[in-house]
């Protein structure tokens, strides 16, 4: 369950029954002013532990190191939920396909994608439609295989492998549906409660129905009305947990989308893909599909990811991205639900073929029915010297024991640790017991580094901001560092980029942290990843400066 959703269902609902206010919380609420006072700096992830007291990536030190040195632009692709191409912090640095004539409806460069000016939407369909709400992979696979295997108690002759896969699918499916049903039972009352209390707050602030409010607005409410004061407490608590940068409308929207995902697991729409896109995700025949639209209602995630990588720096707007000379290529292939292997494989090929040198992948799932397609795409990227940076996942689990997909443990046995793939866990702002994000996946063999991913602030759609937790944010911070290094040391290969990023993560031997998912079990931070450290931009640049580049060709075209 998403952290803020868990908080709403747990702390708020256990404090009092929101619908009828039948009981009072035992702890005094913190005021809006107090919540604002303890808010982290919005750029803590860029700071330096020694200088600033926050365990960021030492970005100021990094830029001092390359001061006066010329950089070359680097194309970075984000395979995600899309991006807001009109966002002021992104619009000037979007990748532009100069071989296409915008809006003429012709595939000018003959790459199979019509009018792909800033990227491509593999979830799009005719008429500007988009399939952005999906089920989980285990639900799709369960329904695909159940007619064949549901009534069997043993493998049919010659079908041992597929039957074993079916048993894994069924186990995963049953666990997912049970979990989703439980969360719906918890969160639907919470949604109702937030809607009701939001209405009371708006009336107290004399706001219109469509208006929104933020944590700072709550301080304006002074009343003896018990119902309004309890509503105020609810939102103070939610804003405090969320980080204080969002508004009530965004929080309700996020919860609504999460509930939609849960409901789609329990009552799946299995025809949406065919109905909207018109292709078969189980047939990868090379035929083009999708459209060129990157901004839809669900593009918030991808916009935030893109912002962390390269949002325009020092423009007195938004945030400062990690890298200062990138061109961002948007590829929409991740719905509100699980991505399809076909889309991810094709998205990687698209990014590589169009000049991306770094690809960020902030997504993951429990099953991969066409893993061979994705494995081939990983190898294709490696052959073209492209670095893949991926989020390790948010299930607080050991991915050495329970893999997430995609990963670089190839089915054909050709690799278990690809030289062009970096898997990233999420770290917090202090070097204390909470350094490892409580939600973050980990693994001594299969997670390479940690990077800031707790209460990280980035841009959002429509000139907004968003503070959130997730390896989804740790990954683009790392991808941004890779791009920054390549800007100033363009002859480094993808393998060398991975090398310097790994070297930058100094092992934090002796730092005892709470094991992700546990409130009591402590482990040495070095046991949670291959490097045992947190990525550092300054150290990566220093390491890069000592290497002789091995890149065979430097593609300077954009």
Coordinates of C-alpha atoms in Angstrom, one line a residue:
X1 CA 0.0 0.0 0.0
X2 CA 1.2 3.5 -0.8
X3 CA 2.6 5.2 2.2
X4 CA 0.1 8.1 2.3
X5 CA -2.7 5.6 1.7
X6 CA -1.5 3.5 4.5
X7 CA -1.4 6.5 6.8
X8 CA -4.9 7.6 5.8
X9 CA -6.3 4.1 6.4
X10 CA -4.3 3.6 9.6
X11 CA -3.6 6.7 11.7
X12 CA -6.5 8.8 10.6
X13 CA -9.2 6.2 10.7
X14 CA -7.9 4.7 14.0
X15 CA -7.9 8.1 15.5
X16 CA -11.6 8.6 15.1
X17 CA -14.4 7.4 12.9
X18 CA -14.4 10.2 10.4
X19 CA -17.9 9.8 8.9
X20 CA -19.7 10.3 12.2
X21 CA -16.9 11.5 14.4
X22 CA -17.7 9.0 17.1
X23 CA -14.4 9.2 18.9
X24 CA -11.5 11.6 19.5
X25 CA -7.9 11.1 18.8
X26 CA -5.6 10.6 21.8
X27 CA -2.7 12.6 20.6
X28 CA -2.8 16.4 20.0
X29 CA -2.6 17.4 16.4
X30 CA 0.4 19.4 15.2
X31 CA -0.5 22.7 13.9
X32 CA 0.0 23.7 10.3
X33 CA 2.8 26.0 11.3
X34 CA 4.6 23.1 13.1
X35 CA 4.2 20.8 10.1
X36 CA 5.7 23.5 7.9
X37 CA 8.6 24.0 10.4
X38 CA 9.7 20.4 10.2
X39 CA 9.4 20.2 6.4
X40 CA 12.6 19.1 4.7
X41 CA 14.4 21.4 2.3
X42 CA 12.9 20.8 -1.1
X43 CA 16.4 20.3 -2.5
X44 CA 17.7 18.0 0.3
X45 CA 18.5 15.3 -2.2
X46 CA 21.1 17.5 -3.8
X47 CA 22.8 18.5 -0.6
X48 CA 26.0 17.2 1.1
X49 CA 26.0 15.3 4.4
X50 CA 29.1 17.0 5.8
X51 CA 28.4 20.5 4.6
X52 CA 24.6 20.7 4.9
X53 CA 23.7 17.9 7.2
X54 CA 21.5 16.1 4.7
X55 CA 22.6 12.8 2.9
X56 CA 22.1 14.1 -0.6
X57 CA 24.3 13.6 -3.7
X58 CA 26.7 16.5 -3.1
X59 CA 25.6 18.3 -6.3
X60 CA 27.0 21.7 -5.5
X61 CA 30.4 20.1 -5.0
X62 CA 30.0 18.3 -8.3
X63 CA 29.4 21.5 -10.2
X64 CA 32.3 23.2 -8.6
X65 CA 34.5 20.3 -9.7
X66 CA 33.5 20.8 -13.4
X67 CA 33.3 24.6 -13.3
X68 CA 34.8 26.1 -16.4
X69 CA 34.7 22.8 -18.3
X70 CA 32.5 22.5 -21.4
X71 CA 29.7 20.0 -21.5
X72 CA 28.0 18.2 -24.4
X73 CA 24.3 17.5 -24.5
X74 CA 23.1 14.0 -23.5
X75 CA 19.8 12.5 -24.6
X76 CA 18.0 10.8 -21.6
X77 CA 14.9 8.8 -22.2
X78 CA 12.2 8.3 -19.5
X79 CA 10.1 5.2 -19.9
X80 CA 7.2 6.2 -17.7
X81 CA 3.6 7.4 -17.5
X82 CA 4.3 10.3 -20.0
X83 CA 5.3 13.9 -19.3
X84 CA 3.7 17.3 -19.3
X85 CA 5.4 18.7 -22.4
X86 CA 4.2 22.2 -21.6
X87 CA 5.8 22.2 -18.1
X88 CA 8.0 25.3 -18.0
X89 CA 10.9 23.4 -16.3
X90 CA 10.9 20.8 -19.0
X91 CA 9.7 22.5 -22.3
X92 CA 13.1 24.0 -23.1
X93 CA 15.0 20.7 -22.7
X94 CA 12.7 18.3 -24.5
X95 CA 14.3 16.1 -27.1
X96 CA 13.2 17.1 -30.5
X97 CA 13.1 14.7 -33.4
X98 CA 14.4 17.1 -36.1
X99 CA 13.7 14.5 -38.8
X100 CA 9.9 14.9 -38.3
X101 CA 7.7 17.7 -39.4
X102 CA 5.3 18.4 -36.5
X103 CA 1.6 17.8 -37.1
X104 CA 1.7 16.8 -40.8
X105 CA 0.4 13.3 -40.1
X106 CA 3.3 11.8 -42.0
X107 CA 6.1 9.5 -40.8
X108 CA 8.8 11.8 -42.3
X109 CA 11.8 9.8 -40.9
X110 CA 10.2 6.5 -41.8
X111 CA 10.8 5.0 -38.4
X112 CA 7.3 3.7 -38.0
X113 CA 6.1 6.4 -35.7
X114 CA 4.1 9.3 -37.1
X115 CA 4.9 12.8 -35.7
X116 CA 7.0 11.5 -32.9
X117 CA 8.4 14.9 -32.0
X118 CA 9.3 14.5 -28.3
X119 CA 8.9 10.7 -28.0
X120 CA 6.1 8.1 -28.3
X121 CA 3.1 6.7 -26.4
X122 CA 3.0 2.9 -26.6
X123 CA -0.3 3.0 -24.7
X124 CA -2.1 5.3 -27.1
X125 CA -4.7 4.5 -29.7
X126 CA -6.5 6.1 -32.6
X127 CA -8.3 9.4 -31.9
X128 CA -5.9 10.5 -29.2
X129 CA -7.1 7.8 -26.7
X130 CA -4.9 6.1 -24.1
X131 CA -5.0 3.0 -22.1
X132 CA -3.7 4.4 -18.8
X133 CA -5.5 2.2 -16.3
X134 CA -4.4 -1.5 -16.2
X135 CA -4.5 -4.6 -14.1
X136 CA -1.5 -6.2 -12.5
X137 CA 0.4 -8.8 -14.6
X138 CA -0.7 -11.6 -12.4
X139 CA -4.3 -10.8 -12.9
X140 CA -3.9 -10.7 -16.7
X141 CA -1.9 -14.0 -16.7
X142 CA -4.4 -15.7 -14.4
X143 CA -7.3 -14.9 -16.6
X144 CA -5.3 -16.0 -19.7
X145 CA -4.4 -19.4 -18.3
X146 CA -7.3 -20.3 -16.0
X147 CA -9.5 -22.0 -18.6
X148 CA -6.6 -24.3 -19.4
X149 CA -5.4 -25.1 -15.9
X150 CA -7.8 -24.0 -13.2
X151 CA -9.5 -27.5 -12.8
X152 CA -6.3 -29.5 -13.0
X153 CA -4.4 -30.9 -10.0
X154 CA -1.3 -32.1 -12.0
X155 CA 0.6 -31.0 -15.1
X156 CA -0.7 -32.4 -18.4
X157 CA 1.7 -34.5 -20.3
X158 CA 4.5 -32.4 -21.8
X159 CA 3.3 -29.2 -20.1
X160 CA 5.3 -29.3 -16.9
X161 CA 7.0 -26.0 -17.4
X162 CA 3.8 -24.0 -18.2
X163 CA 1.9 -25.7 -15.4
X164 CA 4.6 -24.8 -12.9
X165 CA 4.3 -21.2 -14.2
X166 CA 0.5 -21.4 -13.8
X167 CA 0.9 -22.4 -10.1
X168 CA 3.2 -19.4 -9.6
X169 CA 0.7 -17.1 -11.4
X170 CA -2.2 -18.4 -9.3
X171 CA -0.4 -18.0 -6.0
X172 CA 0.6 -14.5 -6.9
X173 CA -2.8 -13.6 -8.2
X174 CA -4.6 -14.9 -5.2
X175 CA -2.3 -12.9 -2.9
X176 CA -2.8 -9.8 -4.9
X177 CA -6.5 -10.0 -5.1
X178 CA -6.8 -10.7 -1.3
X179 CA -4.5 -7.8 -0.6
X180 CA -6.4 -5.4 -2.9
X181 CA -9.8 -6.4 -1.4
X182 CA -8.4 -5.7 2.1
X183 CA -7.1 -2.3 1.0
X184 CA -10.3 -1.3 -0.7
X185 CA -12.2 -2.1 2.5
X186 CA -9.8 0.2 4.4
X187 CA -9.4 3.0 1.9
X188 CA -12.9 3.4 0.6
X189 CA -14.1 4.7 4.0
X190 CA -11.0 6.9 4.1
X191 CA -11.8 8.3 0.7
X192 CA -15.4 9.1 1.8
X193 CA -14.0 10.7 4.9
X194 CA -11.6 12.9 3.1
X195 CA -14.3 14.0 0.7
X196 CA -16.6 14.9 3.7
X197 CA -13.9 16.7 5.7
X198 CA -12.7 18.5 2.6
X199 CA -16.2 19.9 2.2
X200 CA -16.2 21.3 5.8
X201 CA -12.8 22.9 5.3
X202 CA -13.8 24.6 2.1
X203 CA -17.0 26.0 3.7
X204 CA -14.9 27.3 6.6
X205 CA -12.5 29.0 4.2
X206 CA -15.4 30.3 2.0
X207 CA -13.9 28.4 -1.0
X208 CA -15.9 27.3 -4.1
X209 CA -16.5 23.6 -4.8
X210 CA -13.7 23.4 -7.3
X211 CA -11.2 25.3 -5.2
X212 CA -8.4 23.5 -3.3
X213 CA -6.5 24.2 -0.1
X214 CA -3.1 23.6 1.3
X215 CA -1.6 23.1 4.8
X216 CA -1.0 26.8 5.1
X217 CA -4.7 27.6 4.6
X218 CA -5.6 25.6 7.7
X219 CA -4.1 28.2 10.0
X220 CA -6.7 30.6 8.8
X221 CA -9.5 28.6 10.4
X222 CA -10.4 29.8 13.9
X223 CA -13.7 28.4 15.1
X224 CA -15.2 26.6 18.1
X225 CA -17.2 24.3 15.8
X226 CA -16.2 20.8 16.8
X227 CA -16.9 19.2 13.4
X228 CA -14.7 21.8 11.5
X229 CA -11.9 21.5 14.1
X230 CA -11.8 17.7 13.7
X231 CA -11.9 18.1 9.9
X232 CA -9.0 20.5 10.3
X233 CA -7.1 17.9 12.4
X234 CA -7.6 15.3 9.7
X235 CA -6.1 17.5 7.0
X236 CA -3.2 18.7 9.2
X237 CA -2.3 15.1 9.9
X238 CA -2.5 14.1 6.2
X239 CA -0.6 17.1 5.0
X240 CA 2.1 16.5 7.6
X241 CA 2.6 12.9 6.6
X242 CA 2.5 13.8 2.9
X243 CA 5.2 16.4 3.3
X244 CA 3.3 19.6 3.2
X245 CA 3.7 20.6 -0.5
X246 CA 0.6 19.2 -2.0
X247 CA -3.1 20.3 -1.8
X248 CA -6.2 18.4 -0.9
X249 CA -7.3 17.9 -4.5
X250 CA -4.0 16.2 -5.4
X251 CA -4.1 13.9 -2.4
X252 CA -7.7 12.9 -3.2
X253 CA -6.8 12.4 -6.8
X254 CA -3.9 10.2 -5.9
X255 CA -6.0 8.1 -3.6
X256 CA -8.8 7.9 -6.2
X257 CA -6.3 6.6 -8.8
X258 CA -4.9 4.1 -6.3
X259 CA -8.4 2.8 -5.6
X260 CA -9.1 2.5 -9.3
X261 CA -6.0 0.3 -9.6
X262 CA -7.1 -1.9 -6.7
X263 CA -10.6 -2.2 -8.1
X264 CA -9.2 -3.2 -11.5
X265 CA -7.3 -6.1 -9.8
X266 CA -10.6 -7.3 -8.1
X267 CA -12.9 -6.6 -11.1
X268 CA -10.5 -6.5 -14.1
X269 CA -11.2 -4.8 -17.4
X270 CA -9.4 -7.3 -19.6
X271 CA -10.4 -5.8 -22.9
X272 CA -9.2 -2.3 -22.4
X273 CA -5.9 -2.9 -24.2
X274 CA -7.5 -4.3 -27.3
X275 CA -10.4 -1.8 -27.2
X276 CA -8.2 1.3 -27.0
X277 CA -4.9 0.4 -28.6
X278 CA -6.0 -2.4 -30.9
X279 CA -2.9 -4.6 -30.7
X280 CA -2.2 -8.0 -29.0
X281 CA 0.4 -7.6 -26.2
X282 CA 1.3 -11.3 -26.5
X283 CA 2.4 -10.9 -30.2
X284 CA 5.5 -8.8 -30.8
X285 CA 5.5 -8.7 -34.5
X286 CA 7.2 -5.4 -35.0
X287 CA 4.1 -3.6 -36.3
X288 CA 3.9 0.0 -35.1
X289 CA 1.2 1.0 -32.6
X290 CA 0.4 3.8 -30.2
X291 CA 0.3 7.6 -30.8
X292 CA 2.5 10.6 -30.2
X293 CA 0.6 12.2 -27.2
X294 CA 2.6 12.2 -24.0
X295 CA 0.4 14.2 -21.7
X296 CA -2.6 12.5 -20.2
X297 CA -4.2 12.7 -16.7
X298 CA -1.7 10.1 -15.4
X299 CA 1.5 11.9 -16.5
X300 CA 2.2 13.2 -13.0
X301 CA 4.7 10.4 -12.2
X302 CA 6.6 10.7 -15.4
X303 CA 6.8 14.5 -15.1
X304 CA 8.3 14.3 -11.7
X305 CA 10.8 11.7 -12.8
X306 CA 11.9 13.8 -15.8
X307 CA 12.2 16.9 -13.5
X308 CA 14.6 15.2 -11.2
X309 CA 16.8 14.2 -14.1
X310 CA 17.1 17.5 -15.8
X311 CA 14.6 20.3 -14.9
X312 CA 16.1 23.6 -16.1
X313 CA 18.6 24.8 -13.5
X314 CA 18.7 28.3 -12.0
X315 CA 15.7 29.7 -13.8
X316 CA 14.0 30.8 -10.6
X317 CA 11.2 28.3 -11.3
X318 CA 10.4 24.8 -10.2
X319 CA 13.4 22.8 -9.1
X320 CA 16.9 22.3 -10.3
X321 CA 17.4 19.0 -12.1
X322 CA 20.6 17.0 -11.5
X323 CA 22.0 17.3 -15.0
X324 CA 22.4 20.7 -16.7
X325 CA 22.7 19.8 -20.4
X326 CA 20.2 17.1 -21.3
X327 CA 17.5 16.5 -23.8
X328 CA 14.6 14.6 -22.3
X329 CA 12.8 12.0 -24.5
X330 CA 9.4 11.0 -23.2
X331 CA 8.2 7.5 -23.7
X332 CA 4.8 6.5 -22.3
X333 CA 4.7 2.8 -21.6
X334 CA 3.7 2.6 -17.9
X335 CA 0.0 2.7 -17.0
X336 CA -1.7 2.9 -13.6
X337 CA -1.2 -0.8 -13.1
X338 CA 1.4 -3.1 -14.5
X339 CA 3.3 -2.4 -17.7
X340 CA 3.4 -4.9 -20.6
X341 CA 6.7 -6.6 -21.5
X342 CA 6.0 -5.8 -25.2
X343 CA 5.7 -2.1 -24.5
X344 CA 8.9 -2.0 -22.4
X345 CA 10.9 -3.9 -25.0
X346 CA 9.7 -1.6 -27.8
X347 CA 10.2 1.5 -25.7
X348 CA 13.9 0.6 -25.0
X349 CA 14.4 -0.1 -28.8
X350 CA 12.8 3.3 -29.6
X351 CA 15.0 5.2 -27.1
X352 CA 18.2 3.5 -28.3
X353 CA 17.4 4.0 -32.0
X354 CA 16.7 7.7 -31.4
X355 CA 19.9 8.5 -29.7
X356 CA 19.3 8.1 -26.0
X357 CA 22.4 7.3 -24.0
X358 CA 20.7 6.9 -20.6
X359 CA 17.3 5.4 -20.0
X360 CA 15.4 5.7 -16.8
X361 CA 13.0 3.0 -15.8
X362 CA 10.9 3.8 -12.7
X363 CA 8.6 0.8 -12.8
X364 CA 8.4 -2.9 -11.9
X365 CA 6.1 -5.9 -11.4
X366 CA 6.0 -9.4 -9.9
X367 CA 5.8 -11.4 -13.2
X368 CA 7.2 -11.2 -16.7
X369 CA 5.5 -13.5 -19.1
X370 CA 7.6 -12.3 -22.0
X371 CA 10.9 -11.7 -20.2
X372 CA 12.8 -12.9 -23.3
X373 CA 11.6 -9.8 -25.2
X374 CA 12.8 -7.5 -22.5
X375 CA 16.1 -9.4 -22.1
X376 CA 16.7 -8.9 -25.8
X377 CA 16.0 -5.2 -25.4
X378 CA 18.5 -4.9 -22.5
X379 CA 21.1 -6.6 -24.6
X380 CA 20.3 -4.3 -27.5
X381 CA 20.9 -1.3 -25.3
X382 CA 24.2 -2.8 -24.1
X383 CA 25.3 -3.4 -27.7
X384 CA 24.6 0.3 -28.5
X385 CA 26.4 1.5 -25.3
X386 CA 23.3 2.7 -23.5
X387 CA 23.0 2.8 -19.7
X388 CA 19.7 1.5 -18.1
X389 CA 18.9 2.8 -14.7
X390 CA 16.0 1.2 -12.9
X391 CA 14.1 1.5 -9.6
X392 CA 14.5 -1.6 -7.4
X393 CA 10.8 -1.5 -6.3
X394 CA 8.8 -0.4 -3.3
X395 CA 7.7 -3.7 -1.7
X396 CA 10.4 -3.7 1.1
X397 CA 11.5 -7.1 0.0
X398 CA 14.8 -8.9 -0.8
X399 CA 14.9 -9.1 -4.5
X400 CA 17.8 -11.6 -4.3
X401 CA 15.2 -14.0 -2.9
X402 CA 12.1 -12.7 -4.7
X403 CA 12.9 -11.0 -8.0
X404 CA 11.1 -8.0 -9.4
X405 CA 10.8 -7.4 -13.2
X406 CA 12.4 -6.3 -15.4
X407 CA 15.9 -7.4 -14.2
X408 CA 19.2 -8.4 -15.7
X409 CA 19.1 -12.0 -14.7
X410 CA 18.6 -13.2 -18.3
X411 CA 16.6 -16.3 -19.0
X412 CA 19.2 -17.7 -21.3
X413 CA 21.8 -17.6 -18.6
X414 CA 24.0 -15.2 -20.5
X415 CA 24.2 -12.7 -17.7
X416 CA 23.1 -12.2 -14.1
X417 CA 24.6 -8.7 -13.7
X418 CA 24.6 -6.7 -17.0
X419 CA 27.4 -4.1 -17.2
X420 CA 24.9 -1.4 -18.5
X421 CA 22.2 -1.9 -15.9
X422 CA 22.0 -0.1 -12.5
X423 CA 19.3 -1.0 -9.9
X424 CA 18.6 1.6 -7.3
X425 CA 17.1 1.5 -3.8
X426 CA 15.8 4.5 -1.9
X427 CA 17.5 6.3 1.0
X428 CA 16.5 9.0 3.4
X429 CA 18.0 12.3 4.5
X430 CA 20.0 11.3 7.6
X431 CA 22.7 8.7 8.3
X432 CA 20.8 7.1 11.1
X433 CA 18.6 4.0 11.6
X434 CA 16.1 5.4 9.1
X435 CA 18.6 5.8 6.3
X436 CA 17.1 2.9 4.2
X437 CA 13.6 3.8 3.0
X438 CA 11.1 1.6 4.9
X439 CA 9.4 0.8 1.6
X440 CA 12.5 0.1 -0.5
X441 CA 13.5 -3.2 -2.0
X442 CA 17.0 -4.3 -1.3
X443 CA 19.4 -7.1 -2.2
X444 CA 23.2 -7.6 -1.8
X445 CA 23.4 -9.2 -5.3
X446 CA 20.7 -7.4 -7.3
X447 CA 20.5 -3.8 -5.9
X448 CA 23.5 -1.8 -6.9
X449 CA 23.2 1.5 -5.0
X450 CA 20.9 3.6 -2.9
X451 CA 19.9 7.1 -3.7
X452 CA 17.6 9.7 -2.2
X453 CA 14.0 8.5 -2.4
X454 CA 12.3 9.6 0.8
X455 CA 10.3 12.8 0.8
X456 CA 11.8 14.0 -2.5
X457 CA 10.3 17.0 -4.2
X458 CA 10.0 17.4 -7.9
X459 CA 7.8 19.3 -10.4
X460 CA 4.4 18.0 -11.3
X461 CA 1.9 18.6 -14.1
X462 CA 0.5 22.1 -14.7
X463 CA 3.1 24.0 -12.8
X464 CA 2.6 22.1 -9.6
X465 CA 5.0 20.4 -7.2
X466 CA 4.9 17.0 -5.6
X467 CA 6.8 15.5 -2.6
X468 CA 6.8 11.7 -2.6
X469 CA 8.6 8.6 -1.5
X470 CA 9.8 5.9 -3.8
X471 CA 12.6 4.1 -5.6
X472 CA 10.9 5.8 -8.6
X473 CA 12.6 9.0 -7.5
X474 CA 15.9 7.4 -6.4
X475 CA 16.3 6.0 -10.0
X476 CA 16.1 9.3 -11.9
X477 CA 18.4 11.0 -9.4
X478 CA 20.9 8.3 -10.3
X479 CA 20.1 8.6 -14.0
X480 CA 20.7 12.3 -13.7
X481 CA 24.1 11.8 -12.2
X482 CA 25.0 9.4 -15.1
X483 CA 23.9 12.0 -17.6
X484 CA 25.9 14.7 -15.8
X485 CA 29.0 12.6 -15.9
X486 CA 28.5 11.8 -19.6
X487 CA 28.0 15.5 -20.4
X488 CA 31.5 16.3 -19.2
X489 CA 33.2 13.0 -20.0
X490 CA 31.4 12.0 -23.3
X491 CA 33.9 9.3 -24.2
X492 CA 32.9 7.1 -21.3
X493 CA 31.1 3.9 -22.2
X494 CA 27.9 2.7 -20.5
X495 CA 30.0 0.2 -18.6
X496 CA 32.3 3.0 -17.3
X497 CA 29.3 5.1 -16.3
X498 CA 28.0 2.3 -14.2
X499 CA 31.6 1.8 -12.8
X500 CA 31.9 5.5 -11.6
X501 CA 28.4 5.5 -10.1
X502 CA 29.2 2.3 -8.2
X503 CA 32.5 3.8 -7.0
X504 CA 30.8 6.9 -5.8
X505 CA 28.7 5.0 -3.3
X506 CA 31.2 4.7 -0.5
X507 CA 30.3 1.6 1.7
X508 CA 28.7 2.8 5.0
X509 CA 30.2 0.0 7.1
X510 CA 28.9 0.0 10.6
X511 CA 25.8 2.1 9.9
X512 CA 23.0 0.1 11.5
X513 CA 19.6 0.8 9.9
X514 CA 16.1 -0.6 10.2
X515 CA 15.7 -3.3 7.7
X516 CA 13.1 -2.1 5.1
X517 CA 9.6 -3.2 6.3
X518 CA 10.7 -3.7 9.9
X519 CA 10.3 -1.5 12.9
X520 CA 12.8 -3.4 15.1
X521 CA 15.2 -5.5 13.0
X522 CA 18.4 -3.7 12.3
X523 CA 21.0 -4.6 9.7
X524 CA 24.3 -3.1 8.5
X525 CA 23.5 -0.8 5.6
X526 CA 26.2 -2.5 3.5
X527 CA 24.1 -5.7 3.4
X528 CA 21.3 -4.0 1.5
X529 CA 23.1 -3.4 -1.8
X530 CA 26.1 -4.4 -3.8
X531 CA 28.0 -1.2 -3.0
X532 CA 26.6 -0.7 0.5
X533 CA 26.5 3.1 -0.1
X534 CA 24.5 6.1 -1.4
X535 CA 25.4 7.5 -4.9
X536 CA 27.3 10.7 -5.0
X537 CA 27.6 13.1 -8.0
X538 CA 30.8 14.7 -6.9
X539 CA 32.6 11.4 -6.3
X540 CA 31.3 10.0 -9.6
X541 CA 32.8 13.0 -11.5
X542 CA 36.1 12.6 -9.7
X543 CA 36.2 8.9 -10.6
X544 CA 35.3 9.7 -14.2
X545 CA 38.1 12.2 -14.6
X546 CA 40.6 9.5 -14.0
X547 CA 39.3 7.2 -16.7
X548 CA 40.2 6.9 -20.4
X549 CA 37.0 6.7 -22.3
X550 CA 36.1 3.5 -24.0
X551 CA 33.0 4.6 -26.0
X552 CA 33.5 3.6 -29.6
X553 CA 31.3 6.3 -31.1
X554 CA 30.0 9.5 -29.5
X555 CA 26.7 10.4 -31.0
X556 CA 26.4 14.2 -30.7
X557 CA 23.2 14.4 -32.8
X558 CA 20.0 15.3 -31.0

